[in-house]
Amino acid sequence: MKDPARWRDAKGGAGAEVQALLRSDRLEAPSDAERDRVWSSLALELGAPPPPPPAGPIATAGTGTLAIKLTVVVLAAATGAGVGWYSLHARDAQRARRPATARATSATATSPQVSPLMPPTTTSIEGPPTSPAPAAETGARPSSTARRQVAGRPSETRPTELGATKRDRRPLPESSHEPPSRSEPDDSPAARALGSSWGPSPWPTLAPAPSGEAHATGSASRVPPAQLATNELLDESRLLAAARAALRAHDPERALALLATARGTASLAQEREALTIEALAAQPATRAAAVERARALLRAYPQSPYRARIKALLAPSP
Amino acid sequence: MDFRAFYDEHVALVWRTLLRLGVAKADLPDAVQEVFLVAYRKLPEFEGRSKPSTWLVGISYRVASDRRRLAHVRREVGDTGAVLARTDTRLRPDEIAEQRERVELLDTLLAWLRPEQREVFVMFELEELSGKEIADIVQAPLKTVFSRLRLAREAFSAALAAHQAEVSRVPGPPLAVRALAGKGHTP
């Protein structure tokens, strides 16, 4: 069966007014700012968790900072991961030709704990213990649907633990040491049809980072430092989002428990500490500790974006 | 081509298609993101039998349908503020205004179509997909597609005629938008 002539065509039989109307459709497009905004959010979704939902003044102040940090790190990792991966593979080939003792030395030297992307982890405020987050706690990648629901907007799907929805059926890599499957050359018909190999998209891994010893041996040394730094930051940002959600659910104990599992990424020190203070302040028994830590935070970060919120916590209750 | 390049190349198409399929402007960024997320995840299943643009229109169709089914699509009269990102800067202000009004009118007229007719009309007349491609996307026989297209054309023409009659009769704000607002029409 043959298609009828389109109205746009001269043979379509539509009047000039209709043709002008149909042609006007192509004039509409997203602005550059809208394109970039959607892409930023999409990039986070593909390679990083969404920014944490706003929850009161603290979360509002933190969201922007966190989003900027994540965007910078993800973009840096996206460019760095490819180069790093290639160079590490090249190094593997070289190592195969070297004696075992030399390989061991090299493995220690390439410990990914030292990342060019990560600032020193020393801060003037002592954070909570830095044991790795249990995978069960952070094992779900929050979707945008979950983010919308957490943010108080209507959502059609019911999120499961920590916001996983039906949309997130893609299994995540078991270990952060395995390269994401996307980074492998895509020889699918789709890629061929697009005339391309799709760019690598390192999916964030949620498993806790191994200890320093593990970093220094075996496959751990193959993880590009930039990717590892990104993973750590992403894990921690997820943890903070979960803690924030627990706080909003009036469950400060759970928030504190989550925060206690944070590794202590320096980039998120303020966010982590502010949340800890808020959780402590939410319980009468620990309010004094909250005040103490709040004062310390203000001393350490006089210009903190959480300043107003922290000061409000310090004010005596009516 | 990496995914960013793919996105840049097709985001306008996805944006426009979702808008014409009835996704409210306020929901567009979310919906566009959803389409590209699906595209990214479904890439291994995309066999290259169709053009990427056709494939994306299909995904956009499903995303828009889901949102409508979940009552996320709402037609708001104030939502018709068209963004003419590619307005020719050589045009005079009155010509630009005319273009904008035309885009708004197109949106308004589409809102009068039944959803299944609108989908076929948008894909055939605006995105210029073939009947076969549309049939594959909406999972309906080709005859059904052409039948919907015929009905959509009739409804579109009738709505345009009504609009023109109203403009010629009543001075003031044009467009059937007024009728939509006054009658509380919810397509």
XYZ file of C-alpha atoms in Angstrom:
505
model
C 0.000 0.000 0.000
C 1.449 3.308 -1.078
C 1.787 6.271 1.241
C -0.445 9.228 0.440
C 1.247 12.440 -0.600
C 2.263 14.523 2.367
C 0.599 17.819 3.006
C 3.946 19.517 2.892
C 4.406 18.479 -0.698
C 2.899 20.396 -3.536
C 0.901 17.315 -4.505
C -0.428 16.904 -0.994
C -3.467 19.043 -1.664
C -3.066 21.192 1.433
C -3.466 24.928 1.258
C -0.663 27.425 1.653
C -1.722 28.171 5.209
C -1.487 24.526 6.240
C 1.875 24.118 4.551
C 3.194 27.183 6.342
C 1.917 25.782 9.614
C 3.596 22.442 9.063
C 6.852 24.079 8.045
C 6.817 26.185 11.196
C 7.182 23.001 13.228
C 10.866 22.807 12.368
C 11.464 26.240 13.839
C 10.996 24.970 17.331
C 13.983 23.570 19.146
C 15.431 23.637 22.617
C 17.693 26.521 23.410
C 21.377 25.874 23.970
C 20.869 26.272 27.699
C 18.062 23.723 27.671
C 20.156 21.290 25.630
C 23.024 21.601 28.048
C 20.802 21.283 31.077
C 19.235 18.085 29.801
C 22.621 16.722 28.805
C 24.114 17.465 32.217
C 21.334 15.651 33.896
C 21.536 12.816 31.383
C 25.285 12.493 31.840
C 24.802 12.199 35.555
C 22.175 9.562 35.003
C 24.371 7.575 32.659
C 27.625 7.844 34.483
C 26.826 9.154 37.908
C 23.974 9.405 40.348
C 21.551 12.269 40.133
C 22.191 15.207 42.376
C 20.641 14.697 45.798
C 17.128 15.991 46.158
C 16.550 19.204 48.040
C 15.532 18.813 51.664
C 15.339 22.046 53.483
C 17.917 24.792 53.520
C 20.884 22.508 53.993
C 20.055 20.289 51.079
C 19.210 23.261 48.924
C 22.558 24.785 49.560
C 24.324 21.505 49.069
C 22.664 20.415 45.880
C 24.284 23.023 43.714
C 27.724 22.496 45.162
C 27.451 18.765 44.902
C 26.120 18.878 41.375
C 28.979 21.083 40.259
C 31.524 18.833 41.903
C 29.988 15.732 40.385
C 29.786 17.279 36.957
C 33.411 18.341 37.060
C 34.586 14.972 38.285
C 32.450 13.017 35.847
C 33.598 15.091 32.911
C 37.198 14.779 33.988
C 36.788 11.054 34.482
C 35.115 10.625 31.125
C 38.096 12.134 29.354
C 40.684 10.737 31.715
C 39.330 7.226 31.878
C 39.946 6.530 28.223
C 43.529 7.750 28.337
C 44.145 6.077 31.658
C 42.690 2.813 30.522
C 44.801 2.781 27.420
C 47.958 3.643 29.293
C 47.303 0.988 31.911
C 46.797 -1.623 29.251
C 50.048 -0.542 27.659
C 51.685 -0.764 31.059
C 50.315 -4.297 31.494
C 51.952 -5.301 28.275
C 55.229 -3.862 29.480
C 54.865 -5.543 32.848
C 54.414 -8.902 31.231
C 57.942 -8.570 29.950
C 59.393 -7.570 33.342
C 60.423 -9.752 36.316
C 57.849 -10.448 39.020
C 59.644 -8.371 41.655
C 59.611 -5.355 39.441
C 55.901 -5.896 38.814
C 55.167 -5.959 42.539
C 56.986 -2.672 43.048
C 55.101 -1.151 40.199
C 51.775 -2.322 41.573
C 52.437 -0.661 44.896
C 53.476 2.522 43.220
C 50.292 2.702 41.192
C 47.970 2.525 44.162
C 44.837 4.354 43.053
C 44.426 5.815 46.504
C 46.519 8.677 45.235
C 44.334 10.388 42.738
C 45.108 13.568 40.907
C 41.450 14.441 41.155
C 41.167 14.106 44.874
C 42.309 16.790 47.255
C 44.046 15.827 50.476
C 41.631 14.201 52.874
C 42.758 16.164 55.890
C 40.184 18.551 57.255
C 39.961 20.459 60.466
C 36.847 18.604 61.430
C 36.964 15.015 62.375
C 34.472 13.127 60.313
C 32.748 9.912 61.174
C 34.538 6.588 60.873
C 35.670 5.859 57.369
C 34.739 2.253 56.930
C 33.445 1.375 53.489
C 29.741 1.574 52.834
C 28.010 -1.782 52.725
C 26.876 -2.638 49.239
C 23.385 -3.406 50.460
C 23.008 0.130 51.668
C 24.194 1.811 48.547
C 23.554 -0.861 46.010
C 20.773 0.853 44.177
C 21.339 3.480 41.602
C 18.732 6.177 42.175
C 16.824 6.905 39.024
C 15.448 10.208 37.931
C 12.016 8.885 38.750
C 13.090 8.201 42.266
C 14.722 11.598 42.432
C 11.463 13.192 41.428
C 9.576 11.246 44.014
C 12.029 12.061 46.727
C 11.859 15.670 45.739
C 8.158 15.659 46.423
C 6.945 15.557 42.865
C 4.453 13.027 41.620
C 5.866 9.784 40.416
C 4.285 6.929 38.608
C 6.528 4.206 39.859
C 7.046 3.060 43.361
C 10.687 3.170 44.276
C 12.234 0.346 46.132
C 15.090 0.610 48.565
C 16.958 3.847 48.094
C 15.010 4.741 45.031
C 15.553 1.872 42.659
C 12.668 1.592 40.262
C 11.509 -0.789 37.629
C 13.310 1.346 35.107
C 16.608 0.422 36.627
C 16.768 -3.147 35.559
C 20.227 -2.938 34.146
C 22.498 -4.952 36.394
C 25.343 -2.950 37.730
C 28.862 -4.264 37.599
C 29.737 -6.504 40.493
C 32.977 -4.850 41.251
C 34.520 -1.512 40.663
C 37.557 -3.289 39.305
C 35.764 -4.613 36.287
C 35.575 -2.168 33.443
C 32.010 -1.316 32.515
C 30.781 -3.243 29.550
C 30.044 0.001 27.726
C 33.703 0.808 27.524
C 34.276 -2.182 25.329
C 34.158 -1.608 21.612
C 30.578 -1.782 20.477
C 30.273 -3.974 17.454
C 26.513 -4.159 17.567
C 24.435 -3.584 14.452
C 23.276 -0.387 16.092
C 26.751 0.974 16.377
C 27.465 -0.034 12.851
C 24.277 1.649 11.712
C 25.323 4.797 13.461
C 28.712 4.532 11.883
C 30.372 4.758 15.213
C 31.688 3.145 18.264
C 29.786 4.661 21.106
C 31.803 6.565 23.569
C 32.721 4.849 26.775
C 30.390 5.531 29.630
C 31.910 4.274 32.817
C 28.959 3.194 34.883
C 29.454 3.987 38.485
C 30.005 1.012 40.676
C 28.432 0.789 44.041
C 30.514 -1.840 45.702
C 32.669 -0.494 48.498
C 36.169 0.399 47.546
C 38.684 -2.184 48.661
C 41.296 -1.503 51.252
C 44.644 -0.023 50.435
C 46.257 -3.440 50.251
C 43.779 -4.606 47.721
C 44.449 -1.507 45.687
C 48.075 -2.342 45.475
C 47.687 -5.795 44.060
C 46.075 -7.733 41.296
C 43.441 -6.228 39.126
C 42.952 -3.253 41.424
C 45.995 -1.632 39.961
C 44.238 -1.649 36.617
C 41.530 0.762 37.712
C 42.271 4.183 36.321
C 42.795 6.585 39.211
C 40.352 9.073 37.774
C 37.645 6.417 37.573
C 38.352 5.254 41.086
C 38.134 8.784 42.409
C 34.875 9.222 40.586
C 33.513 6.006 42.009
C 34.431 7.009 45.521
C 32.817 10.367 45.109
C 29.728 8.845 43.570
C 29.428 6.250 46.290
C 29.681 8.897 48.902
C 27.230 11.212 47.230
C 24.753 8.352 47.106
C 25.341 7.713 50.730
C 24.698 11.336 51.570
C 21.535 11.313 49.507
C 20.341 8.253 51.387
C 21.174 9.889 54.687
C 19.314 12.991 53.652
C 16.312 10.891 52.719
C 16.440 9.201 56.099
C 16.511 12.587 57.780
C 13.490 13.698 55.838
C 11.785 10.517 56.907
C 12.441 11.547 60.510
C 14.887 8.726 60.991
C 18.027 10.437 62.276
C 19.399 7.190 63.673
C 19.472 5.631 60.261
C 20.932 8.822 58.818
C 23.723 8.677 61.366
C 24.300 5.022 60.687
C 24.632 5.741 56.996
C 26.897 8.697 57.593
C 29.073 6.572 59.827
C 29.826 4.333 56.876
C 31.081 7.199 54.726
C 34.642 6.959 53.608
C 35.282 10.603 54.236
C 35.793 12.043 50.804
C 37.270 15.462 51.357
C 35.245 17.001 48.554
C 32.044 16.268 50.422
C 33.280 16.989 53.906
C 30.980 19.932 54.485
C 27.915 18.168 53.154
C 28.662 15.141 55.284
C 29.316 17.126 58.418
C 26.262 19.322 57.988
C 24.079 16.265 57.607
C 25.667 14.679 60.649
C 24.973 17.805 62.665
C 21.413 17.905 61.493
C 20.917 14.256 62.389
C 22.470 14.749 65.808
C 20.338 17.817 66.412
C 17.227 15.885 65.541
C 17.665 13.728 68.635
C 17.431 15.375 72.048
C 20.054 13.066 73.468
C 22.680 14.169 70.981
C 21.760 17.782 70.602
C 24.700 18.949 72.663
C 27.049 17.065 70.389
C 25.335 18.663 67.426
C 25.925 22.128 68.816
C 29.558 21.339 69.464
C 30.121 20.034 65.976
C 28.166 22.905 64.490
C 30.473 25.405 66.160
C 33.465 23.487 64.894
C 32.066 23.487 61.396
C 31.516 27.231 61.462
C 35.055 27.757 62.721
C 36.460 25.573 59.990
C 34.276 26.925 57.206
C 33.216 30.490 58.023
C 31.854 30.910 54.498
C 30.117 27.559 54.356
C 26.913 27.450 52.331
C 25.414 25.685 55.332
C 26.205 28.601 57.597
C 22.655 29.897 57.929
C 21.266 26.456 58.587
C 23.936 25.613 61.106
C 23.405 28.887 62.913
C 19.730 28.136 63.093
C 20.563 24.827 64.717
C 22.727 26.603 67.244
C 19.914 28.935 68.216
C 18.106 27.813 71.339
C 14.846 26.007 70.772
C 11.734 28.046 71.565
C 30.242 9.399 16.968
C 29.947 9.320 20.721
C 26.738 9.536 22.629
C 27.089 13.276 23.161
C 27.354 13.832 19.429
C 24.372 11.580 18.891
C 22.461 13.564 21.496
C 23.392 16.880 19.941
C 22.315 15.693 16.548
C 18.917 14.439 17.598
C 17.861 16.378 20.659
C 15.899 18.895 18.601
C 14.012 16.092 16.884
C 13.166 14.425 20.182
C 12.222 17.711 21.790
C 9.947 18.667 18.915
C 8.357 15.250 18.630
C 7.543 15.021 22.314
C 6.081 18.493 22.268
C 3.909 17.730 19.262
C 2.810 14.466 20.807
C 1.394 16.414 23.707
C 4.055 16.424 26.383
C 3.753 19.656 28.332
C 6.607 22.053 27.992
C 7.345 21.897 31.686
C 7.828 18.141 31.385
C 9.927 18.273 28.248
C 13.404 18.186 29.796
C 12.465 15.139 31.840
C 10.861 13.455 28.874
C 13.788 14.199 26.564
C 16.141 12.783 29.149
C 13.991 9.694 29.429
C 14.056 9.148 25.678
C 17.840 9.326 25.526
C 18.188 7.118 28.556
C 16.030 4.499 26.895
C 18.001 4.919 23.689
C 21.250 4.415 25.545
C 20.027 1.313 27.288
C 18.293 -0.171 24.263
C 21.218 0.399 21.990
C 22.210 -3.275 21.918
C 18.719 -4.113 20.698
C 18.736 -1.507 17.966
C 19.483 -3.485 14.871
C 19.967 -0.634 12.502
C 16.999 -1.640 10.372
C 15.677 1.891 10.588
C 17.255 5.295 10.742
C 18.293 6.464 14.195
C 15.835 9.335 13.859
C 12.963 6.925 13.223
C 14.076 4.825 16.143
C 14.103 7.881 18.386
C 10.673 8.969 17.203
C 9.455 5.511 18.187
C 10.938 5.842 21.655
C 9.512 9.347 21.955
C 6.114 7.993 20.995
C 6.243 5.413 23.761
C 7.490 7.886 26.336
C 4.759 10.356 25.417
C 2.136 7.594 25.482
C 3.259 6.424 28.892
C 3.093 9.910 30.241
C -0.345 10.443 28.833
C -1.561 7.165 30.240
C -0.223 8.142 33.607
C -1.961 11.482 33.365
C 1.325 13.294 33.227
C 0.464 14.978 30.007
C -1.571 18.051 30.540
C -2.420 20.664 28.052
C -2.061 24.062 29.553
C -3.099 27.051 27.551
C -0.256 29.052 28.985
C 2.080 26.341 27.864
C 1.999 27.312 24.228
C 4.787 29.861 24.456
C 6.835 28.654 21.565
C 10.585 28.851 21.681
C 11.866 29.707 18.268
C 15.424 28.659 18.714
C 16.118 28.912 15.043
C 14.418 32.181 14.339
C 15.983 33.876 11.380
C 17.600 36.999 12.785
C 17.102 38.762 9.478
C 13.359 38.721 10.005
C 11.528 41.802 11.131
C 9.910 41.730 14.563
C 6.453 41.419 13.053
C 7.615 38.458 10.986
C 9.121 36.799 14.032
C 5.885 37.357 15.898
C 4.022 35.835 12.996
C 6.239 32.761 13.065
C 5.772 32.360 16.776
C 2.038 32.683 16.392
C 2.098 30.042 13.697
C 3.946 27.596 15.929
C 1.469 28.251 18.706
C -1.406 27.732 16.346
C 0.042 24.441 15.167
C 0.270 23.319 18.764
C -3.283 24.381 19.437
C -4.694 22.651 16.397
C -2.857 19.453 17.238
C -4.413 19.560 20.658
C -7.804 19.114 19.046
C -6.891 15.774 17.538
C -7.561 12.513 19.233
C -4.339 11.072 20.639
C -4.058 8.170 18.213
C -4.767 10.471 15.267
C -2.386 13.075 16.529
C 0.425 10.552 16.821
C 0.029 9.400 13.256
C -0.354 12.949 11.985
C 2.780 14.143 13.778
C 4.856 11.228 12.606
C 3.637 11.359 9.017
C 3.208 15.051 8.303
C 5.775 16.604 10.598
C 8.498 14.016 11.013
C 7.856 12.517 7.588
C 8.002 8.894 8.583
C 6.590 6.380 6.144
C 3.308 4.619 6.769
C 5.152 1.355 7.303
C 7.477 2.903 9.880
C 4.529 4.391 11.729
C 2.694 1.085 11.644
C 5.713 -0.578 13.218
C 5.923 2.064 15.924
C 2.261 2.158 16.885
C 1.920 -1.568 16.266
C -1.142 -1.247 14.103
C -1.936 -2.388 10.572
C -0.982 -0.028 7.788
C -4.628 0.438 6.872
C -5.344 1.603 10.394
C -2.504 4.075 10.176
C -3.819 5.565 6.968
C -7.318 5.659 8.382
C -6.088 7.571 11.412
C -4.162 9.907 9.166
C -7.236 10.651 7.099
C -9.312 11.376 10.187
C -6.521 13.473 11.646
C -6.318 15.547 8.486
C -10.049 16.134 8.543
C -9.999 17.163 12.185
C -6.976 19.385 11.646
C -8.605 21.117 8.685
C -11.831 21.594 10.601
C -10.020 23.089 13.573
C -8.081 25.419 11.306
C -11.253 26.514 9.557
C -12.901 27.197 12.893
C -9.918 29.210 13.978
C -9.898 31.245 10.785
C -13.608 31.892 11.072
C -13.195 33.068 14.606
C -10.279 35.344 13.783
C -12.211 36.971 10.978
C -15.303 37.407 13.149
C -13.903 38.529 16.470
C -11.067 41.013 16.912
C -8.677 40.527 19.749
C -6.600 37.557 20.808
C -6.545 35.056 18.008
C -6.336 31.333 18.090
C -8.569 28.623 19.285
C -6.640 28.959 22.516
C -9.399 31.211 23.670
C -11.969 28.569 22.916
C -9.853 26.006 24.716
C -9.610 28.229 27.762
C -13.278 29.187 27.729
C -14.632 25.689 27.327
C -12.150 24.056 29.585
C -11.215 21.748 26.756
C -8.858 19.016 27.782
C -7.696 17.081 24.786
